[in-house]
PDB file of N, CA and C in Angstrom:
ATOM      1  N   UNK A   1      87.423 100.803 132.724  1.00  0.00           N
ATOM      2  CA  UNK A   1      86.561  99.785 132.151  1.00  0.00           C
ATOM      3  C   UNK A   1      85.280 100.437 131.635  1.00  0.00           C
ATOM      4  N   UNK A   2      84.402 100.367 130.729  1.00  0.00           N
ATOM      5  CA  UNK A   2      83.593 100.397 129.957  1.00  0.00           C
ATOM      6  C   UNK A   2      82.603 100.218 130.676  1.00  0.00           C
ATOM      7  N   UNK A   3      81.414 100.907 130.635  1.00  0.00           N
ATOM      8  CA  UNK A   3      80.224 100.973 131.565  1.00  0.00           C
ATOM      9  C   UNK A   3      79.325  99.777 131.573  1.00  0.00           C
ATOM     10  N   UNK A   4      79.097  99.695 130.137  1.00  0.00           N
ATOM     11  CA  UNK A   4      78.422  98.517 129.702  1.00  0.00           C
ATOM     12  C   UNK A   4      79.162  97.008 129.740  1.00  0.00           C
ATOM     13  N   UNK A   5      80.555  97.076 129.792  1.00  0.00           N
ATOM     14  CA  UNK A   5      81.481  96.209 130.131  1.00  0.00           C
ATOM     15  C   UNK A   5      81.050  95.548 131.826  1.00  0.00           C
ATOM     16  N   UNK A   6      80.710  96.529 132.360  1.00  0.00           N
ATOM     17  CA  UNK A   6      80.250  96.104 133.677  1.00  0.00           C
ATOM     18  C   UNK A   6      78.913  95.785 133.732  1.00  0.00           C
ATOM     19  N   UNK A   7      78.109  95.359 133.167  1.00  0.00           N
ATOM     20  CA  UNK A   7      76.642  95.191 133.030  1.00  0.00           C
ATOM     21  C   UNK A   7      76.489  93.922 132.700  1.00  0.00           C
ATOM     22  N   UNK A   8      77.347  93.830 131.278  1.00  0.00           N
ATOM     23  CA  UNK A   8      76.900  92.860 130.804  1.00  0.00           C
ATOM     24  C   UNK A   8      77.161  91.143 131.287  1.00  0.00           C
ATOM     25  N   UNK A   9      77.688  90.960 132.233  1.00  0.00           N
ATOM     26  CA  UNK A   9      77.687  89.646 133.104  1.00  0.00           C
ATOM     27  C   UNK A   9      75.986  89.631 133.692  1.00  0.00           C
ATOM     28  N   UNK A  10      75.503  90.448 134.367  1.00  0.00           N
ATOM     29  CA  UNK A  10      74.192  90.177 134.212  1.00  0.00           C
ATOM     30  C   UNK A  10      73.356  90.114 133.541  1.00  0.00           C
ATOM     31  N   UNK A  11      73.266  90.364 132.402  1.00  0.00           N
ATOM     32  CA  UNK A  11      72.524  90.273 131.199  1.00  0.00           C
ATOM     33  C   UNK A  11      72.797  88.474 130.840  1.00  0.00           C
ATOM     34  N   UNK A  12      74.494  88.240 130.820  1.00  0.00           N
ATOM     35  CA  UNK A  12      74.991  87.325 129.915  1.00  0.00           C
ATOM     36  C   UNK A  12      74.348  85.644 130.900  1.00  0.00           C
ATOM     37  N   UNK A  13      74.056  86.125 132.185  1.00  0.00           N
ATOM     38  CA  UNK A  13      73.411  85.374 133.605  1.00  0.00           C
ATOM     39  C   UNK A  13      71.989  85.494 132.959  1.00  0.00           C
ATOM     40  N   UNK A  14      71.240  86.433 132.841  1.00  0.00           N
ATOM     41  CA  UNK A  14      69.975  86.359 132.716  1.00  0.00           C
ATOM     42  C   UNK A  14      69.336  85.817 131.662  1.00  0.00           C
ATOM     43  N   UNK A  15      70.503  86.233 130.029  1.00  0.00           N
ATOM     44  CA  UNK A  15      69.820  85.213 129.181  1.00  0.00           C
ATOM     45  C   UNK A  15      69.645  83.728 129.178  1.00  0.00           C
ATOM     46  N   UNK A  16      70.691  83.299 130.188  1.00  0.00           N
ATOM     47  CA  UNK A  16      70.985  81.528 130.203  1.00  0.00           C
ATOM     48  C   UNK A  16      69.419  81.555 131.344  1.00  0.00           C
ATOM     49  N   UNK A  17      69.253  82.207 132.248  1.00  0.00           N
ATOM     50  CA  UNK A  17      67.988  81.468 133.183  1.00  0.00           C
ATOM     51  C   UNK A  17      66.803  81.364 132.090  1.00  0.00           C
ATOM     52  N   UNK A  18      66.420  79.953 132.754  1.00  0.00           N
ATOM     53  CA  UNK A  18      65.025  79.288 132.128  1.00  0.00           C
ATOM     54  C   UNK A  18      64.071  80.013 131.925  1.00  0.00           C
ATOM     55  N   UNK A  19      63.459  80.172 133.554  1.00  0.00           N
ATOM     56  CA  UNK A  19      62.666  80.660 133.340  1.00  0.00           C
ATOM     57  C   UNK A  19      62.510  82.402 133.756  1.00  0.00           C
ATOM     58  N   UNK A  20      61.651  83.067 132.782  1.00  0.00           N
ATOM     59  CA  UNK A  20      61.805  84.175 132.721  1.00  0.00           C
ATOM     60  C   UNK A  20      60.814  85.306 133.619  1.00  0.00           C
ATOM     61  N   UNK A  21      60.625  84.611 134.443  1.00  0.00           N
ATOM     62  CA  UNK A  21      59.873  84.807 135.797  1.00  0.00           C
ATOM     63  C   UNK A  21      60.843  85.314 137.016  1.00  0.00           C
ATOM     64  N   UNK A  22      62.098  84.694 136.667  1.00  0.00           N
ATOM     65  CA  UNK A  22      62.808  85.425 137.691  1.00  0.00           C
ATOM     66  C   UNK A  22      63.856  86.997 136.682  1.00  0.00           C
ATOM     67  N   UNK A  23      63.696  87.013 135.753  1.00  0.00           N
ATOM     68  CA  UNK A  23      64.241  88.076 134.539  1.00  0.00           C
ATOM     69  C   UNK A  23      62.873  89.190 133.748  1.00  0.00           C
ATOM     70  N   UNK A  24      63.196  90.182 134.383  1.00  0.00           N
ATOM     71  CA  UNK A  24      61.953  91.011 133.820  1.00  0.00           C
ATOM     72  C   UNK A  24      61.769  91.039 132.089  1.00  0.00           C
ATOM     73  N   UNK A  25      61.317  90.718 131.709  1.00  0.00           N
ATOM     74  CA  UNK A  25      61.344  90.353 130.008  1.00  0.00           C
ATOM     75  C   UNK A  25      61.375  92.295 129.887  1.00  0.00           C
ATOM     76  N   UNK A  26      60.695  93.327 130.012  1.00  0.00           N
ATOM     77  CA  UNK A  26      61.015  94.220 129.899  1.00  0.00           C
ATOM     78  C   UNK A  26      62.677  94.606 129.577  1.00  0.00           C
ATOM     79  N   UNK A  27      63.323  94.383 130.753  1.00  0.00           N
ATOM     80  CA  UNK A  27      64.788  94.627 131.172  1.00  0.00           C
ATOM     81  C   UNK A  27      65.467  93.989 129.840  1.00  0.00           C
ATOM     82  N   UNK A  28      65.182  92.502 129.489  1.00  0.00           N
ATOM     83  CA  UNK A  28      66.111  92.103 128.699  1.00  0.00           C
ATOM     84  C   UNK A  28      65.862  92.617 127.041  1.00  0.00           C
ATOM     85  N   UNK A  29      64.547  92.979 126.935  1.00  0.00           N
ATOM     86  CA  UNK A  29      64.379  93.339 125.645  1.00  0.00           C
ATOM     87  C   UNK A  29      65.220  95.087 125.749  1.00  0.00           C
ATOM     88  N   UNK A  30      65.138  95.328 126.489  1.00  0.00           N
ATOM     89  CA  UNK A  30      65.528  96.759 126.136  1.00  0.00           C
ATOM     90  C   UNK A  30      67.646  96.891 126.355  1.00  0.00           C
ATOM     91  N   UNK A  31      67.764  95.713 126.693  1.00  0.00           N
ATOM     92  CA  UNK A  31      69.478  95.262 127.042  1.00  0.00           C
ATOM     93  C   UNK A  31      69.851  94.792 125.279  1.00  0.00           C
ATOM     94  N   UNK A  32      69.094  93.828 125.319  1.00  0.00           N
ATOM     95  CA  UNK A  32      69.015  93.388 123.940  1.00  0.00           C
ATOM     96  C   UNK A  32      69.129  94.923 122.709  1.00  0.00           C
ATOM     97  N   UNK A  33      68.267  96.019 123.108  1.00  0.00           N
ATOM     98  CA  UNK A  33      68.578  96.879 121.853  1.00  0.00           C
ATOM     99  C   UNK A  33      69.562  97.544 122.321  1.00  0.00           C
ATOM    100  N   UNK A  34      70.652  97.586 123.361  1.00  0.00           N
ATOM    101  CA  UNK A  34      71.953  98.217 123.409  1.00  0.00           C
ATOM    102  C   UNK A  34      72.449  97.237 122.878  1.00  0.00           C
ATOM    103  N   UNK A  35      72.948  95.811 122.707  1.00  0.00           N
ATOM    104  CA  UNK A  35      73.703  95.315 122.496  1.00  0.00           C
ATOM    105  C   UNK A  35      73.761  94.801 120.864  1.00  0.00           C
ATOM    106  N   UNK A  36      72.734  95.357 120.108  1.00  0.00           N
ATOM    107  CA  UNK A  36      72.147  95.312 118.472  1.00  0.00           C
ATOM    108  C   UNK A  36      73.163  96.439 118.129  1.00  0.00           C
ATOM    109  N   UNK A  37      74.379  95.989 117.289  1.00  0.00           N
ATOM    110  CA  UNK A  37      75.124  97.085 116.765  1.00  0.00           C
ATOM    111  C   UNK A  37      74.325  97.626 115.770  1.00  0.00           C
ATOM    112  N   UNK A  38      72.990  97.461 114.977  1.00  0.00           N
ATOM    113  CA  UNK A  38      72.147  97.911 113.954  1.00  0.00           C
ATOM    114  C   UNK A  38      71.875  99.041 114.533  1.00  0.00           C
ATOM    115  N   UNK A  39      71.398  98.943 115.611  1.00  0.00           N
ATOM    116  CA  UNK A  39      71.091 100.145 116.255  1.00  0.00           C
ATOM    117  C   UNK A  39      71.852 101.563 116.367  1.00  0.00           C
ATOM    118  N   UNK A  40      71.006 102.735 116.437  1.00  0.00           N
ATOM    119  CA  UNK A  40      72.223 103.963 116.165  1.00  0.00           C
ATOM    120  C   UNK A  40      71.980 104.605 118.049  1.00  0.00           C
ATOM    121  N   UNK A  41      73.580 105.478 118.004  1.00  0.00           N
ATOM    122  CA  UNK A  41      73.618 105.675 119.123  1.00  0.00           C
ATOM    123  C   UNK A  41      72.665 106.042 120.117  1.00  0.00           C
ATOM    124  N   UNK A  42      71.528 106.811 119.777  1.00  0.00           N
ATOM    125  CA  UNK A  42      70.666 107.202 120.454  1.00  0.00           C
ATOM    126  C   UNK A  42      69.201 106.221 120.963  1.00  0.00           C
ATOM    127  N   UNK A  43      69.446 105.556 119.942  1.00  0.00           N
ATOM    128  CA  UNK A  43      68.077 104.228 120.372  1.00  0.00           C
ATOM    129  C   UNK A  43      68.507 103.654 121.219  1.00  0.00           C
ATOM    130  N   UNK A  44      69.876 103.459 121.616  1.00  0.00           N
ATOM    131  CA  UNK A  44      70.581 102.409 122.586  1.00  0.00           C
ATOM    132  C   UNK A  44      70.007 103.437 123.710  1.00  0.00           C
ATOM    133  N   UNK A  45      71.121 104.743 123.347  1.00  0.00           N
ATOM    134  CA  UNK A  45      71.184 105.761 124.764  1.00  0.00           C
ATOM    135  C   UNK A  45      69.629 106.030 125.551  1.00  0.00           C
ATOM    136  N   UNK A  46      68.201 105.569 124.821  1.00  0.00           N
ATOM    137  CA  UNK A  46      66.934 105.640 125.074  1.00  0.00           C
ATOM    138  C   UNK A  46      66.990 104.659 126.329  1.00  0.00           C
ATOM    139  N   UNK A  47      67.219 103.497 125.391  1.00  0.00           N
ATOM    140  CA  UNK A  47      67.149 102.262 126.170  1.00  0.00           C
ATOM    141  C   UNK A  47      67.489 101.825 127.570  1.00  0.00           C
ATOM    142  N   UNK A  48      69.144 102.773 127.560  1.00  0.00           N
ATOM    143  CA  UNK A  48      69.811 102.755 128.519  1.00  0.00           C
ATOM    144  C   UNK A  48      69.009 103.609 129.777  1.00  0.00           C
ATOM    145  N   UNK A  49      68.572 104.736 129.332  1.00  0.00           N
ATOM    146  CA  UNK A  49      67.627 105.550 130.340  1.00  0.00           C
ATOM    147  C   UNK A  49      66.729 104.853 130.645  1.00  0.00           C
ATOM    148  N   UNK A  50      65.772 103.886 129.818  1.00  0.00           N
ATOM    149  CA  UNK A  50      64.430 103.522 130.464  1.00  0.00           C
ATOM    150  C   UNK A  50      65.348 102.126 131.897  1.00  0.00           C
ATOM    151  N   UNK A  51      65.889 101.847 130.671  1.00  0.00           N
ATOM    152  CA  UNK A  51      66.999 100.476 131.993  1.00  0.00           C
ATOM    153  C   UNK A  51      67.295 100.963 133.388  1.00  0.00           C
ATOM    154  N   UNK A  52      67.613 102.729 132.995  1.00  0.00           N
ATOM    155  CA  UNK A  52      68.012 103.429 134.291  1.00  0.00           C
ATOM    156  C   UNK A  52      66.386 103.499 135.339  1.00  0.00           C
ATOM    157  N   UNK A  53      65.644 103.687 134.496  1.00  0.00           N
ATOM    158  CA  UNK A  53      64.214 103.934 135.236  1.00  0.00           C
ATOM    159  C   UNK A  53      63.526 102.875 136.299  1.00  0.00           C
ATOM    160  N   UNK A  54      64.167 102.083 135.018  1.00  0.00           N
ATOM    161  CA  UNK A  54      63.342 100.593 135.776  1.00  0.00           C
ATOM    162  C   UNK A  54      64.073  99.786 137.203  1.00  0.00           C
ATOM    163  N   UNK A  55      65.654 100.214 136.883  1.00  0.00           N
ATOM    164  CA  UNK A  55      66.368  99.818 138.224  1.00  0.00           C
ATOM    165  C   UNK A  55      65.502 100.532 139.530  1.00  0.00           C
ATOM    166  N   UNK A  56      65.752 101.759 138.543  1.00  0.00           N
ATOM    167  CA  UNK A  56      65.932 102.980 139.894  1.00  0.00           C
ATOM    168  C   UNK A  56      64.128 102.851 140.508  1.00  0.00           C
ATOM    169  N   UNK A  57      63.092 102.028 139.869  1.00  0.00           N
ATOM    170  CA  UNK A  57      62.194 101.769 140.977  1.00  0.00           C
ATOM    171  C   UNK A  57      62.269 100.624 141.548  1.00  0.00           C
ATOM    172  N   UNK A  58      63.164  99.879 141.442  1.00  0.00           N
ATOM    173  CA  UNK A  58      63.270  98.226 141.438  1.00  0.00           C
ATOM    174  C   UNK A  58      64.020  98.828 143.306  1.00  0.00           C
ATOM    175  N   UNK A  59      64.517 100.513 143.258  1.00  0.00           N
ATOM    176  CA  UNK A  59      65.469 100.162 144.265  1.00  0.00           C
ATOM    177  C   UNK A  59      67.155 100.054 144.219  1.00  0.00           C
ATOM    178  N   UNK A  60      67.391  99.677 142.400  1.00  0.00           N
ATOM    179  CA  UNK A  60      68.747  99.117 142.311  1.00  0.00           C
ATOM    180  C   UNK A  60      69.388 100.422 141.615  1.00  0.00           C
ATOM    181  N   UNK A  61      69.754 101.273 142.738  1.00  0.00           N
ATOM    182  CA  UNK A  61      70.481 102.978 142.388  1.00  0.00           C
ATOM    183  C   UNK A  61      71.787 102.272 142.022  1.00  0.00           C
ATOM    184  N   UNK A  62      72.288 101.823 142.163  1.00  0.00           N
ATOM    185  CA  UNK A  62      73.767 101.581 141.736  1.00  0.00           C
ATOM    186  C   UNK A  62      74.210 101.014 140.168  1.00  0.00           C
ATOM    187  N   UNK A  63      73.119 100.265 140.237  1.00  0.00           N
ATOM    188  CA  UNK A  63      72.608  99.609 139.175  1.00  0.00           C
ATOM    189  C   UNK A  63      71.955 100.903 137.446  1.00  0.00           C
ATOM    190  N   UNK A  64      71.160 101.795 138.073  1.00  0.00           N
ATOM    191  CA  UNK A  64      70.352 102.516 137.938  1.00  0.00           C
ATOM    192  C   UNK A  64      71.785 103.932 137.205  1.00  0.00           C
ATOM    193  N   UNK A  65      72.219 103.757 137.911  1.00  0.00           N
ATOM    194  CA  UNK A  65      73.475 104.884 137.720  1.00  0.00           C
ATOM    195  C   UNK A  65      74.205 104.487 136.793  1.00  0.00           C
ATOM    196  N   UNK A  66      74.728 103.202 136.436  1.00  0.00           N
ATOM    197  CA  UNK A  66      75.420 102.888 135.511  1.00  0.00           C
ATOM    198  C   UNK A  66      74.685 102.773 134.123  1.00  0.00           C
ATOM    199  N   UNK A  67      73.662 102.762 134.091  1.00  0.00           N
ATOM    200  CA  UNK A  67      72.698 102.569 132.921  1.00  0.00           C
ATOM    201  C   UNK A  67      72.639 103.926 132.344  1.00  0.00           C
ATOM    202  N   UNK A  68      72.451 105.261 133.538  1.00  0.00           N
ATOM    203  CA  UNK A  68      72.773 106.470 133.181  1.00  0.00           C
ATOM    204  C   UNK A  68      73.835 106.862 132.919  1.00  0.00           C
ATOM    205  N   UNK A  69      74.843 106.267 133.070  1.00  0.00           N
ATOM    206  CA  UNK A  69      76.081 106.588 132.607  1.00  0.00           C
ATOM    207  C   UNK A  69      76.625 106.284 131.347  1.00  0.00           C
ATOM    208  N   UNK A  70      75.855 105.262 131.128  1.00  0.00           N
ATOM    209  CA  UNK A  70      76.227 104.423 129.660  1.00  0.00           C
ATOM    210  C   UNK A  70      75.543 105.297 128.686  1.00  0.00           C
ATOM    211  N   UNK A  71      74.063 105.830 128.907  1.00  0.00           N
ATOM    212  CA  UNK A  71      73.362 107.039 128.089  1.00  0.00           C
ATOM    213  C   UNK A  71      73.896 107.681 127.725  1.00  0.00           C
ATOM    214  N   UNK A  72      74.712 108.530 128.675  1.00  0.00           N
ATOM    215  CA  UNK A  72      75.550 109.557 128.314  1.00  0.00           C
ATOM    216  C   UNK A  72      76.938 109.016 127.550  1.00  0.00           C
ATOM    217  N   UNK A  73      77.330 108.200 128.210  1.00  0.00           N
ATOM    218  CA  UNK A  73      78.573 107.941 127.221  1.00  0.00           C
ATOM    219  C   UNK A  73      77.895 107.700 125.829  1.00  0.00           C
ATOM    220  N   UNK A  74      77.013 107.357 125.508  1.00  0.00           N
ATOM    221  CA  UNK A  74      76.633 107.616 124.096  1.00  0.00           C
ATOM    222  C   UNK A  74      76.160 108.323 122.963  1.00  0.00           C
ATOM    223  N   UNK A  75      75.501 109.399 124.113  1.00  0.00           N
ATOM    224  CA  UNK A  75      74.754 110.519 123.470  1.00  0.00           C
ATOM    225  C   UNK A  75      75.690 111.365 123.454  1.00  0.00           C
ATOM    226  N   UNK A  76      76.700 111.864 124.395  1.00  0.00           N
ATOM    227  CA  UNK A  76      77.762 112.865 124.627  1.00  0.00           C
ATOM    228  C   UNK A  76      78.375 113.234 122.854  1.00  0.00           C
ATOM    229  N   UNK A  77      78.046 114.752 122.357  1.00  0.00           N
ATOM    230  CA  UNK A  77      78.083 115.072 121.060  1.00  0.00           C
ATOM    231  C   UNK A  77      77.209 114.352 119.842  1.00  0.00           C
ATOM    232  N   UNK A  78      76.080 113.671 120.529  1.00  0.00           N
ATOM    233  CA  UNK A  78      75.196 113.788 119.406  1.00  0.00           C
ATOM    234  C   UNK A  78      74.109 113.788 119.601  1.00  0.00           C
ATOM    235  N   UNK A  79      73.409 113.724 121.054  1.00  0.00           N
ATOM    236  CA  UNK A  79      72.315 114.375 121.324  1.00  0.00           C
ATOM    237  C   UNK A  79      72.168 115.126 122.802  1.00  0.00           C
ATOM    238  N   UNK A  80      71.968 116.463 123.000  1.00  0.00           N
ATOM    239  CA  UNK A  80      72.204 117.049 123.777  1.00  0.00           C
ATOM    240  C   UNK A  80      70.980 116.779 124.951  1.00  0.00           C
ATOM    241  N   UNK A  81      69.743 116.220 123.978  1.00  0.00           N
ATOM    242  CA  UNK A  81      68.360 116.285 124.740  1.00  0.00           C
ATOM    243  C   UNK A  81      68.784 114.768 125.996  1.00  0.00           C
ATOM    244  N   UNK A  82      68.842 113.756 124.862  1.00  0.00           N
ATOM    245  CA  UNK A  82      69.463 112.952 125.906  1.00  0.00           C
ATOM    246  C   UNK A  82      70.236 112.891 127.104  1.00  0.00           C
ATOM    247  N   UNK A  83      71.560 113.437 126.738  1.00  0.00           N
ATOM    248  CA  UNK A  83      72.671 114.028 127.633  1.00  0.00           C
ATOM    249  C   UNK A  83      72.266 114.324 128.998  1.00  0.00           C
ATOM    250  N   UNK A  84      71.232 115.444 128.770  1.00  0.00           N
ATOM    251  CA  UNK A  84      70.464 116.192 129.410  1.00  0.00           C
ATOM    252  C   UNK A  84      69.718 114.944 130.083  1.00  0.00           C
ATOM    253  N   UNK A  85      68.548 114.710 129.746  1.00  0.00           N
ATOM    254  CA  UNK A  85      67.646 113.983 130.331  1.00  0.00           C
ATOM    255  C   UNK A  85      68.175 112.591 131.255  1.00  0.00           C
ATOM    256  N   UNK A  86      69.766 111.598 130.827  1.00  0.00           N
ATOM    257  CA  UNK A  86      70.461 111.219 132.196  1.00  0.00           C
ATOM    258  C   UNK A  86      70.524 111.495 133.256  1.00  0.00           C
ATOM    259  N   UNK A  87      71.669 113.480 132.933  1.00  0.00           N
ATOM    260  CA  UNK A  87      71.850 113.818 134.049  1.00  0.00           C
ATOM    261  C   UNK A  87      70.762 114.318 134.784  1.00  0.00           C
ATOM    262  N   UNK A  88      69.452 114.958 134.179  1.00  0.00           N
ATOM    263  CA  UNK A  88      68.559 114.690 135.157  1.00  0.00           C
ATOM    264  C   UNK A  88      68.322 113.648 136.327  1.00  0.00           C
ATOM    265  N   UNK A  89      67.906 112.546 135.506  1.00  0.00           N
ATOM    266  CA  UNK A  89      67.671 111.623 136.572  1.00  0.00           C
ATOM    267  C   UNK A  89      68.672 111.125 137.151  1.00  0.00           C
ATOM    268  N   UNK A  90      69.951 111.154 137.408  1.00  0.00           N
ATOM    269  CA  UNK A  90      71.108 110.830 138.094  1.00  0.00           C
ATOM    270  C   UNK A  90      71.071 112.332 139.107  1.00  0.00           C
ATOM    271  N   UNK A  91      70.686 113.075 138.931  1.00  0.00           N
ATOM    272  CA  UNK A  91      70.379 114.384 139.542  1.00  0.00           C
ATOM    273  C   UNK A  91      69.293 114.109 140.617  1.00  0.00           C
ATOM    274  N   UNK A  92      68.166 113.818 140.375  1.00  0.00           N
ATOM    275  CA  UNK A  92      67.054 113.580 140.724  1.00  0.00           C
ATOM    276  C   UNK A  92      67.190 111.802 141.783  1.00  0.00           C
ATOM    277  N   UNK A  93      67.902 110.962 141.362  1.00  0.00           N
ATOM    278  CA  UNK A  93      68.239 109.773 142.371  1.00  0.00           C
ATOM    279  C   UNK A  93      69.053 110.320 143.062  1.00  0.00           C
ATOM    280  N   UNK A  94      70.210 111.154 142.661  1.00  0.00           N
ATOM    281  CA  UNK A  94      71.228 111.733 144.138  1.00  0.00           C
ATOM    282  C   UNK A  94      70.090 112.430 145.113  1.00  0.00           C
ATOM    283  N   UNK A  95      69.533 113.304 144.441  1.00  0.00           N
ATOM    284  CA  UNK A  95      69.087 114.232 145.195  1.00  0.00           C
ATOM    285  C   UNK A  95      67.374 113.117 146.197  1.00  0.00           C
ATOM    286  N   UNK A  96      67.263 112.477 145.769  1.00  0.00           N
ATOM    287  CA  UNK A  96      66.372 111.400 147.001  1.00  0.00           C
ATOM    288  C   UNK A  96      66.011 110.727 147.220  1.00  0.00           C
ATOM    289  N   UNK A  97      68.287 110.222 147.793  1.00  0.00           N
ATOM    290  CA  UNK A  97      69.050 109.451 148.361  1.00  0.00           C
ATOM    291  C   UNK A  97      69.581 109.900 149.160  1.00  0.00           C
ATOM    292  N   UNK A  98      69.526 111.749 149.175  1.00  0.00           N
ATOM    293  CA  UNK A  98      70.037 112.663 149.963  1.00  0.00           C
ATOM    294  C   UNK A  98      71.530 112.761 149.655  1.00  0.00           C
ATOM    295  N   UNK A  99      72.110 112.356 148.755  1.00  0.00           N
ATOM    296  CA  UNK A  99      73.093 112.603 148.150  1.00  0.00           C
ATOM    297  C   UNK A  99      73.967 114.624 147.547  1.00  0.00           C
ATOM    298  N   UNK A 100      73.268 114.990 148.604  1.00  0.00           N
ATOM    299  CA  UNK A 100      73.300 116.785 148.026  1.00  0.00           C
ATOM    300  C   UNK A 100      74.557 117.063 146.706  1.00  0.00           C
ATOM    301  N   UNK A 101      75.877 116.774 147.486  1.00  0.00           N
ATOM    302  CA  UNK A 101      76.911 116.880 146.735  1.00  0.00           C
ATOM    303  C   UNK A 101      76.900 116.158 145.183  1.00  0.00           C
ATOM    304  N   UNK A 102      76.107 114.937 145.188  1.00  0.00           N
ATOM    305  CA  UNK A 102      76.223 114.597 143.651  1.00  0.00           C
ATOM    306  C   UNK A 102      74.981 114.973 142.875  1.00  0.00           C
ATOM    307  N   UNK A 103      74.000 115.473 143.493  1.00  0.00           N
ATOM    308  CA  UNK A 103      72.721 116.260 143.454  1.00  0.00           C
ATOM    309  C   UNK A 103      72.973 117.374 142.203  1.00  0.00           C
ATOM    310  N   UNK A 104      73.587 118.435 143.305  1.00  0.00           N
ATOM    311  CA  UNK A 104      73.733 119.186 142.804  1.00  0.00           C
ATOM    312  C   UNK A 104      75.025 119.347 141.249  1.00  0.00           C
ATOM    313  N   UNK A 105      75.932 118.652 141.583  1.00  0.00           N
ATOM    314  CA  UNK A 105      76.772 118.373 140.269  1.00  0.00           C
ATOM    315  C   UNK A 105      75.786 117.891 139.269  1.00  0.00           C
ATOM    316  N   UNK A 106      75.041 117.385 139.185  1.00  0.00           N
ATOM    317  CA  UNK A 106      74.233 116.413 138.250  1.00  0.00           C
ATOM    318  C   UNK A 106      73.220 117.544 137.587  1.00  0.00           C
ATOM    319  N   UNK A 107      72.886 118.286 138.783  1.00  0.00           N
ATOM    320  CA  UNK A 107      71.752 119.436 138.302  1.00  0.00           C
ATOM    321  C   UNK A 107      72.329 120.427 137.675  1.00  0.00           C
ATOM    322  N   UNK A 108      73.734 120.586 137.993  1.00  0.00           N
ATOM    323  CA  UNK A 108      74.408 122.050 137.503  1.00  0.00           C
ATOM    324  C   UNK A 108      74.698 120.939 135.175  1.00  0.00           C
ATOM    325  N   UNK A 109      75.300 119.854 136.031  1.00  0.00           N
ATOM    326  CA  UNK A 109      75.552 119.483 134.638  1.00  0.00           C
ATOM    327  C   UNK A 109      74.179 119.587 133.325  1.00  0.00           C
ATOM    328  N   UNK A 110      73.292 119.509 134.534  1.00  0.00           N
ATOM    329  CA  UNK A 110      71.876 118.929 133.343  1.00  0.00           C
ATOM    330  C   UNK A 110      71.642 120.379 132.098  1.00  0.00           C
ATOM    331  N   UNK A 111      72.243 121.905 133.069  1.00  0.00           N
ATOM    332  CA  UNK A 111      72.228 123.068 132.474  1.00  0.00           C
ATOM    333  C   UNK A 111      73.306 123.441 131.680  1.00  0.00           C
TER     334      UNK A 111
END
């Protein structure tokens, strides 16, 4: 299944709530430019990282991981800086979560 395939039920939940007090208007504007096919791969794959940022202080690593995953599935052969800068921070949340083993895969990948 598709990374973003798994996301988007919360998004598709958050645009129907009223009020936007319980929906970080941040979060949805930047969901909103992955889901703008105008958009080219790398503005999404941005998006998807800051989405990853904002979980990953919210707390929501699981959450946080899939957003990094979706980066990469997009940038993978057309921007290396990106690529890179995911597996950083999927590197950097394994590593303190104490996650060593996916730590270090993440860090070896980032090189």
């Amino acid at each position: 299944m598709n990374v973003s395939a798994q996301i988007n039920p919360f998004f598709n939940l958050c645009k129907n709530i009223k009020k936007l007090s319980l929906c970080d208007c941040k979060t949805v504007k930047l969901f909103k430019i992955t889901q703008n096919e105008n958009n080219t791969p790398n503005y999404k794959s941005k998006a998807y990282i800051e989405l990853g940022e904002l979980e990953e202080a919210n707390s929501k690593f699981n959450l946080a991981i899939k957003y990094y995953n979706c980066a990469i599935d997009l940038s993978i052969g057309k921007s290396k800086e990106l690529v890179s800068k995911a597996y950083w921070r999927l590197a950097v949340l394994y590593d303190e979560s104490r996650d060593i083993e996916n730590a270090i895969k993440y860090y070896q990948k980032n090189y």
